[in-house]
Amino acid sequence: MAEQGDDRSALQSQLDELGEQLNDLRAKVGEQTGDVRDRLNPFVDQVKADWESVRRAAEQTGSATSEAVRGASDDAEASVERLRTELSAAQADLRAEAADSMDAYRSAIGDLVSSLRQGLDELTVQIDLGRMDARDQLKAEMERAERLW
């Protein structure tokens, strides 16, 4: 039971840290020109909505059973990692917009590409896991059907 509390505390700390980074990003975007703000604000708004959704889900794990808490904790951790990726991409995009030299621009674009590649890797893993789950379910249903015949 103490382990679950530690997990929740660690998750809450991670969410607090991401919230601070998100607020800092929103402030920096607000300092940019209108075109940059118009382009980045929808992305920042989506990251904020995702952050709030994960925060609410993390708060709801307090009343769940231990098995449900483990499942919800795993989901929340995966969501936090996706948020980190989204936030890193937005921060790199902002640095690219604000770059005052070609080297700074290249560095920011490199970070943006790395963040996007990490997001793609995470999606690829999720797709592979989904395929494995679907294959396992199909196999189980086929075995069940064979037993019934």
XYZ file of C-alpha atoms in Angstrom:
149
model
C 0.000 0.000 0.000
C 2.879 2.377 0.770
C 4.328 1.557 -2.650
C 1.121 2.787 -4.301
C 1.371 6.021 -2.340
C 4.973 6.413 -3.464
C 3.940 5.782 -7.079
C 1.174 8.373 -6.815
C 3.539 10.858 -5.189
C 6.155 10.348 -7.914
C 3.498 10.690 -10.612
C 2.182 13.871 -9.009
C 5.720 15.288 -8.867
C 6.218 14.527 -12.549
C 2.897 16.153 -13.405
C 3.771 19.225 -11.326
C 7.104 19.519 -13.144
C 5.415 19.193 -16.533
C 2.817 21.772 -15.487
C 5.564 24.260 -14.633
C 7.301 23.620 -17.955
C 4.004 24.041 -19.762
C 3.322 27.365 -18.026
C 6.839 28.534 -18.906
C 6.289 27.508 -22.536
C 2.954 29.347 -22.684
C 4.636 32.510 -21.343
C 7.445 32.255 -23.917
C 4.961 31.689 -26.752
C 3.073 34.763 -25.556
C 6.218 36.838 -26.051
C 6.500 35.872 -29.740
C 5.136 37.617 -32.816
C 1.490 37.150 -33.750
C 2.242 34.614 -36.501
C 4.286 32.438 -34.169
C 1.654 32.679 -31.415
C -1.109 31.784 -33.867
C 0.817 28.739 -35.048
C 1.963 27.447 -31.644
C -0.990 28.296 -29.367
C -3.253 25.474 -30.642
C -0.462 22.966 -30.018
C 0.224 24.359 -26.540
C -3.532 24.323 -25.814
C -3.679 20.635 -26.766
C -0.699 19.790 -24.555
C -2.410 21.667 -21.696
C -5.662 19.723 -22.245
C -3.708 16.446 -22.290
C -1.889 17.448 -19.094
C -5.175 18.257 -17.344
C -6.653 14.940 -18.468
C -3.696 12.970 -17.091
C -3.783 14.976 -13.847
C -7.498 14.191 -13.357
C -6.900 10.510 -14.093
C -4.041 10.427 -11.586
C -6.259 11.987 -8.921
C -8.953 9.363 -9.520
C -6.605 6.469 -8.789
C -6.853 7.244 -5.078
C -10.142 5.347 -4.689
C -9.355 2.453 -7.031
C -8.468 -1.099 -6.039
C -4.823 -2.132 -6.018
C -5.104 -3.941 -9.395
C -6.901 -0.992 -10.931
C -4.323 1.365 -9.419
C -1.504 -0.589 -11.076
C -3.255 -0.443 -14.445
C -4.122 3.223 -14.051
C -0.596 3.982 -12.867
C 0.900 2.283 -15.937
C -1.483 4.237 -18.196
C -0.657 7.481 -16.400
C 3.082 6.884 -16.717
C 2.703 6.239 -20.446
C 0.618 9.413 -20.724
C 3.254 11.413 -18.855
C 5.899 10.178 -21.298
C 3.695 11.221 -24.238
C 3.252 14.636 -22.597
C 7.021 14.965 -22.194
C 7.429 14.222 -25.901
C 4.726 16.736 -26.882
C 6.202 19.393 -24.614
C 9.735 18.787 -25.910
C 8.494 19.148 -29.474
C 6.715 22.413 -28.667
C 9.769 23.786 -26.850
C 12.044 22.879 -29.778
C 9.584 24.414 -32.226
C 9.601 27.641 -30.216
C 13.422 27.654 -30.061
C 13.526 27.238 -33.839
C 11.179 30.210 -34.253
C 13.266 32.356 -31.904
C 16.675 31.250 -33.216
C 19.010 34.124 -33.912
C 21.651 32.103 -35.750
C 21.777 29.221 -38.173
C 23.474 27.033 -35.534
C 20.712 27.737 -32.994
C 18.091 27.007 -35.652
C 19.738 23.725 -36.659
C 20.026 22.670 -33.025
C 16.359 23.438 -32.357
C 15.243 21.630 -35.523
C 17.399 18.640 -34.527
C 15.679 18.579 -31.122
C 12.278 18.886 -32.808
C 13.024 15.975 -35.135
C 14.250 13.888 -32.164
C 11.060 14.630 -30.225
C 8.884 13.759 -33.184
C 10.873 10.584 -33.802
C 10.432 9.604 -30.136
C 6.681 10.152 -30.482
C 6.671 7.984 -33.606
C 8.622 5.273 -31.777
C 6.069 5.336 -28.944
C 3.230 4.991 -31.453
C 5.010 2.105 -33.147
C 5.312 0.301 -29.813
C 1.607 0.881 -29.119
C 0.705 -0.481 -32.554
C 2.862 -3.568 -31.980
C 1.269 -4.137 -28.565
C -2.180 -3.753 -30.113
C -1.319 -6.321 -32.776
C -0.089 -8.757 -30.145
C -3.253 -8.283 -28.081
C -5.445 -8.758 -31.158
C -3.530 -11.915 -32.130
C -3.865 -13.305 -28.584
C -7.580 -12.556 -28.520
C -8.089 -14.149 -31.938
C -6.159 -17.234 -30.861
C -8.211 -17.531 -27.674
C -11.475 -17.175 -29.600
C -10.382 -19.759 -32.169
C -9.491 -22.194 -29.378
C -12.836 -21.533 -27.736
C -14.666 -22.116 -31.012
C -12.786 -25.386 -31.567
C -13.746 -26.587 -28.083
C -17.395 -25.795 -28.784
C -17.419 -27.728 -32.068
